[in-house]
Coordinates of C-alpha atoms and ligand atoms in Angstrom, one line a residue:
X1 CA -23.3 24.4 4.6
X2 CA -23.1 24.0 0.9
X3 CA -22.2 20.7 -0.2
X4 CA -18.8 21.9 -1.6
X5 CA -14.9 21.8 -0.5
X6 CA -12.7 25.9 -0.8
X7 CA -10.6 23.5 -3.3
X8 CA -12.2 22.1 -6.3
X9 CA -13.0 18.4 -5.6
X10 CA -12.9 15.9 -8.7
X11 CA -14.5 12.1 -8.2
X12 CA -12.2 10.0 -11.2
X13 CA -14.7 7.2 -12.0
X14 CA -14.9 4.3 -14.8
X15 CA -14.8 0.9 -15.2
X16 CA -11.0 -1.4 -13.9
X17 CA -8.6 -0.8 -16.8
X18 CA -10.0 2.2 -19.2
X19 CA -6.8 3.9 -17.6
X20 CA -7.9 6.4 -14.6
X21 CA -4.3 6.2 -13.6
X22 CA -2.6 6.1 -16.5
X23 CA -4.9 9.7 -17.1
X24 CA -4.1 11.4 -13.7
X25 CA -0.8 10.6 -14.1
X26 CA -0.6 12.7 -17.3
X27 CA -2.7 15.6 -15.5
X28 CA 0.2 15.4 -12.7
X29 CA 2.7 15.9 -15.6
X30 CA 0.4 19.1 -17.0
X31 CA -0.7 20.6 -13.6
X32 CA 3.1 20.3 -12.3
X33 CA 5.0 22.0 -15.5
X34 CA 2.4 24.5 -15.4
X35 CA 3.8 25.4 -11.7
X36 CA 0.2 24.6 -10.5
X37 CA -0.8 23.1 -6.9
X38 CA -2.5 20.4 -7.1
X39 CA -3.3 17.2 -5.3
X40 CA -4.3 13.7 -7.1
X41 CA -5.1 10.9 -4.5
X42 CA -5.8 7.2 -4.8
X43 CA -8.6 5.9 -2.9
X44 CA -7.6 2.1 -3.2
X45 CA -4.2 2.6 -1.7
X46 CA -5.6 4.2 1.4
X47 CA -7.9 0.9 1.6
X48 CA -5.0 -0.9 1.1
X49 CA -2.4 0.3 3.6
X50 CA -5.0 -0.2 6.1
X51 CA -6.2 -3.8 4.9
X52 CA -2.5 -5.3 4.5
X53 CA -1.9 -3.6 8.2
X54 CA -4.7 -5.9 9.2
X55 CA -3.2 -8.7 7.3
X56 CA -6.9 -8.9 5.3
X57 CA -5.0 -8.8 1.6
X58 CA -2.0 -9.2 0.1
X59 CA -3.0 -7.5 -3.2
X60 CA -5.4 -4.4 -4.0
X61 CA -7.3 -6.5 -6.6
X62 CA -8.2 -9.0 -3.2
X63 CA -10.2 -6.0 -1.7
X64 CA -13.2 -5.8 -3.7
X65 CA -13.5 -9.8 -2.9
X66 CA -13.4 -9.2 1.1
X67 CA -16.8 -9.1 3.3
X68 CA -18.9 -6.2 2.6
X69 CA -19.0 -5.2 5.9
X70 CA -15.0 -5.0 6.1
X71 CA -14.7 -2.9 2.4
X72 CA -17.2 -0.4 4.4
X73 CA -15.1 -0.2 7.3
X74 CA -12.4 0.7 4.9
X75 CA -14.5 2.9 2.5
X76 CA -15.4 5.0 5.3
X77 CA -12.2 5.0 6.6
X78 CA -10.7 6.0 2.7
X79 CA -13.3 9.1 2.5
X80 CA -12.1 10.4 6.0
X81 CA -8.5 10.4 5.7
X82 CA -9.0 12.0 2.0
X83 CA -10.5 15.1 3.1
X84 CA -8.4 15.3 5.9
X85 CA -5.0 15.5 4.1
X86 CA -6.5 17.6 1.6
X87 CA -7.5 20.4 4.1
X88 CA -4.1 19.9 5.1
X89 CA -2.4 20.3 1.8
X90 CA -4.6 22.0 -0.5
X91 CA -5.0 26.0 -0.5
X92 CA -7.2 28.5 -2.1
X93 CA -9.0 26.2 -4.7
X94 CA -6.0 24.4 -6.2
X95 CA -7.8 21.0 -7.0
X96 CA -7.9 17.4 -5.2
X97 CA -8.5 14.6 -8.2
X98 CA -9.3 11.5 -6.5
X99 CA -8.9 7.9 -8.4
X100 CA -11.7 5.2 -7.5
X101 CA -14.6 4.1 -8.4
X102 CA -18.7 5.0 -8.8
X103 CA -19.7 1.0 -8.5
X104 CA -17.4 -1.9 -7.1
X105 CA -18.3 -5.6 -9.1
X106 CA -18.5 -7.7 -5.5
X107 CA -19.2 -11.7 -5.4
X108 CA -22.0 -10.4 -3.7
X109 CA -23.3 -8.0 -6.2
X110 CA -22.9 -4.2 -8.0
X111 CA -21.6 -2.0 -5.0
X112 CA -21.9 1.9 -4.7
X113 CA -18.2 3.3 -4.7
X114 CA -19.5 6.6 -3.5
X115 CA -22.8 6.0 -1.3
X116 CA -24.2 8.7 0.5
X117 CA -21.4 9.2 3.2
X118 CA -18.7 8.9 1.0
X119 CA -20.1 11.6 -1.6
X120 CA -20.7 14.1 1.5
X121 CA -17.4 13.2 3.2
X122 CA -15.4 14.0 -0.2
X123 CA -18.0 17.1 -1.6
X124 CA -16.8 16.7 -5.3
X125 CA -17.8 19.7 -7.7
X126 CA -18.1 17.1 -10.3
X127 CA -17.7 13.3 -10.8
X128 CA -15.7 12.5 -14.0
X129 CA -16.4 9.0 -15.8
X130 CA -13.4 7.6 -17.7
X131 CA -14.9 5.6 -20.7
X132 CA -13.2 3.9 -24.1
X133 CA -14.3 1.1 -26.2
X134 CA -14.9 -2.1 -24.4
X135 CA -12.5 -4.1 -26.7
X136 CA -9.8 -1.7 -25.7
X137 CA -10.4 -1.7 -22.5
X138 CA -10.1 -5.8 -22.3
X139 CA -6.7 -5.8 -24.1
X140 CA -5.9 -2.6 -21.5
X141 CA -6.6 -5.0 -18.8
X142 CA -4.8 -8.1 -20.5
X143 CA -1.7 -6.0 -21.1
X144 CA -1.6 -4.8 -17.5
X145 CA -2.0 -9.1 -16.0
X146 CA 1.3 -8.7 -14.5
X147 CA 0.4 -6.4 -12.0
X148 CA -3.4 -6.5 -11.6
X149 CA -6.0 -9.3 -11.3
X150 CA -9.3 -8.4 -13.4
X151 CA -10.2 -11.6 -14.7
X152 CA -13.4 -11.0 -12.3
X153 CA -14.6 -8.1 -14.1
X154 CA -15.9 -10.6 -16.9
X155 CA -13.8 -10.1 -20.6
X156 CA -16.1 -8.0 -22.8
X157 CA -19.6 -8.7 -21.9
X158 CA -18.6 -8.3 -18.1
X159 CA -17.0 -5.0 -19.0
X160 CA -19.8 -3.8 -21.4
X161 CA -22.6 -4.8 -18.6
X162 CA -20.0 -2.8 -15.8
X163 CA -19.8 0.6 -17.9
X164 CA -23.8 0.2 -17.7
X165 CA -24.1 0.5 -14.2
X166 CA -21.1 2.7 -13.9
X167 CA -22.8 5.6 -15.8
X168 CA -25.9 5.1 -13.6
X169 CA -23.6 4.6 -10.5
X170 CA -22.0 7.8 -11.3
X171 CA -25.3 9.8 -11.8
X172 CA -26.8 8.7 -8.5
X173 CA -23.9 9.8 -6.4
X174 CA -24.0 13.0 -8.5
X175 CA -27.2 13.8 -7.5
X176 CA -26.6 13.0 -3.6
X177 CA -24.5 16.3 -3.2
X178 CA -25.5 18.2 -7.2
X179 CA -22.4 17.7 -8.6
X180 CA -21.9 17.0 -12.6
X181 CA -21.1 14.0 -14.7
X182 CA -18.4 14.9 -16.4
X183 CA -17.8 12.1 -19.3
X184 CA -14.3 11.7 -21.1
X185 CA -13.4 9.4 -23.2
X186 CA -9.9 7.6 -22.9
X187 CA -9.0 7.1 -26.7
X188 CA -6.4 4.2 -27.3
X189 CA -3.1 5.8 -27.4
X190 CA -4.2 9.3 -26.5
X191 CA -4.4 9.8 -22.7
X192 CA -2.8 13.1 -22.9
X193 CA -6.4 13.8 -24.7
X194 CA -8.2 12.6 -22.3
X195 CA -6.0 14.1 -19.6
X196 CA -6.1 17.9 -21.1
X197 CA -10.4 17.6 -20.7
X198 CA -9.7 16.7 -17.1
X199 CA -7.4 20.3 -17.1
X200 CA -10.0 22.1 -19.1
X201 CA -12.8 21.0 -16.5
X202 CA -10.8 22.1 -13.6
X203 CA -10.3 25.3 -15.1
X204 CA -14.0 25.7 -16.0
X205 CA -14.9 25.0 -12.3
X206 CA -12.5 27.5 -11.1
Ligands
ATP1 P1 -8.0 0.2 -12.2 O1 -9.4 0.8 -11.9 O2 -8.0 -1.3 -12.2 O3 -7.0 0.8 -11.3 P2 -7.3 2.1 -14.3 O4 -8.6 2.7 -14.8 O5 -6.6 2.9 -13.3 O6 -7.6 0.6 -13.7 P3 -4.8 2.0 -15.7 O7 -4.1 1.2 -14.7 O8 -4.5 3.4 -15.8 O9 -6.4 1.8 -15.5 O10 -4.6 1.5 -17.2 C1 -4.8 0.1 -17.5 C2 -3.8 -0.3 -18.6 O11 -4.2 0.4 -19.8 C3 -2.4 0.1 -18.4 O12 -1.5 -0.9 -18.9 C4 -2.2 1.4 -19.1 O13 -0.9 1.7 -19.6 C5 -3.2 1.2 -20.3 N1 -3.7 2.4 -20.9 C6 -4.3 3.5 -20.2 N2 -4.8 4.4 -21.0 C7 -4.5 4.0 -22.3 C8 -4.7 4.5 -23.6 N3 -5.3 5.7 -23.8 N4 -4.3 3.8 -24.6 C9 -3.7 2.6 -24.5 N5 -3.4 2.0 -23.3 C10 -3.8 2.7 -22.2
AMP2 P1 -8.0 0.6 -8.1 O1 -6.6 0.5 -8.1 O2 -8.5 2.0 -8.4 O3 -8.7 -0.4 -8.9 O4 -8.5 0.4 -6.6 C1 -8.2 -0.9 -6.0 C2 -9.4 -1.4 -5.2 O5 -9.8 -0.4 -4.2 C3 -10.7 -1.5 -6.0 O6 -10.8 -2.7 -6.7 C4 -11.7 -1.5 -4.8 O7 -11.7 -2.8 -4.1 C5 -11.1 -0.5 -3.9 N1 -11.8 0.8 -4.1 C6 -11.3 1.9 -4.7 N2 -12.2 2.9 -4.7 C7 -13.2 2.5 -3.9 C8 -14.4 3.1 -3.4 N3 -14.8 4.3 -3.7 N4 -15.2 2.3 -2.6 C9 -14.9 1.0 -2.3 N5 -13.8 0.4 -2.7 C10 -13.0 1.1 -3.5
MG3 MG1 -6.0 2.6 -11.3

């Protein structure tokens, strides 16, 4: 069987803070007042609901700082119930948009958001890679230091080094199931930008 989903499958990649959500959330917004079906999932809450039922974390930034071996179970876990609720939901080719990431920044080192299982699990026509300038990103993530804990990633440098190994992340899962690399940038100010090539991709993949 061909590597691919009936729906169109999109992998939402880049680096903590360049604004995946704030992006999707804006594709919501243009997908729903266009009457379209859609479906955009986060990958880190289904990791989470499972980890706090565990009692593991308390917070979704805790996860990437848990044993390797316990973010697999839940990695696997993540990929499985994904493409379950989207055969579920999803019909014809009306497109799933899933929010995570291509490579995880561990205490015990770079690791791959979407290894081999995980890529085959979710079949994505193409992986999109969320960039911006790494200054922008940092004050993205200070602004956000309410909510989220980032401090990990590293201020600039970390964040610079990060987007690095992100693009190649993001290539090597491509090739595991020939998908593309689809790279948009996230302009300060301007998600709605960013957002509408998201749409246009969709469309072109239809
Ligand atoms: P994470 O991987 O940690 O979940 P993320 O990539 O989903 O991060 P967001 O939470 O969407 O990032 O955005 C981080 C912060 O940056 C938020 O405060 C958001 O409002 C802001 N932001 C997102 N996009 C832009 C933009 N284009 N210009 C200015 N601020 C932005
Ligand atoms: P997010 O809100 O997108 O930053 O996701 C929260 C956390 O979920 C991340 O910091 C990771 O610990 C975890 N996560 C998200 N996507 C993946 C993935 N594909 N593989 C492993 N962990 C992930
Ligand atoms: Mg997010």
């Amino acid at each position: 069987m061909p590597p691919r989903n009936p729906f169109i499958t999109l992998i939402v990649t880049g680096v903590p803070g360049v604004g995946k959500t704030t992006v999707l959330a804006k594709v919501s917004e243009m997908l729903s007042s266009a009457g379209r079906e859609y479906m955009v999932v986060n990958f880190g809450d289904y990791m989470l609901k499972e980890a706090m039922r565990n009692g593991w974390v308390s917070h979704r930034d805790e996860m990437r700082h848990l044993p390797l071996r316990r973010q697999l179970e839940l990695q696997e876990m993540a990929a499985r119930s994904i493409r379950e609720d989207a055969e579920k939901t999803l019909r014809g080719k009306a497109p799933l948009l899933v929010d995570t990431h291509a490579i995880i920044k561990t205490p015990t080192g770079y690791w791959p958001g979407l290894p081999e299982n995980v890529v085959r699990e979710l079949r994505p026509d193409s992986i999109v890679l969320v960039e911006a300038d790494p200054e922008a990103i940092y004050a993205r993530q200070v602004r956000d230091s309410a909510t989220r804990r980032r401090s990990d990633i590293g201020g600039v440098e970390g964040i610079r080094s990060l987007m690095e190994v992100a693009r190649q992340a993001a290539l090597s899962s491509a090739t595991l199931v020939a998908a593309s690399v689809f790279i948009v940038v996230n302009e300060e100010g301007r998600p709605e930008e960013a957002a509408k090539r998201i749409v246009d991709l969709i469309d072109m993949l239809g």
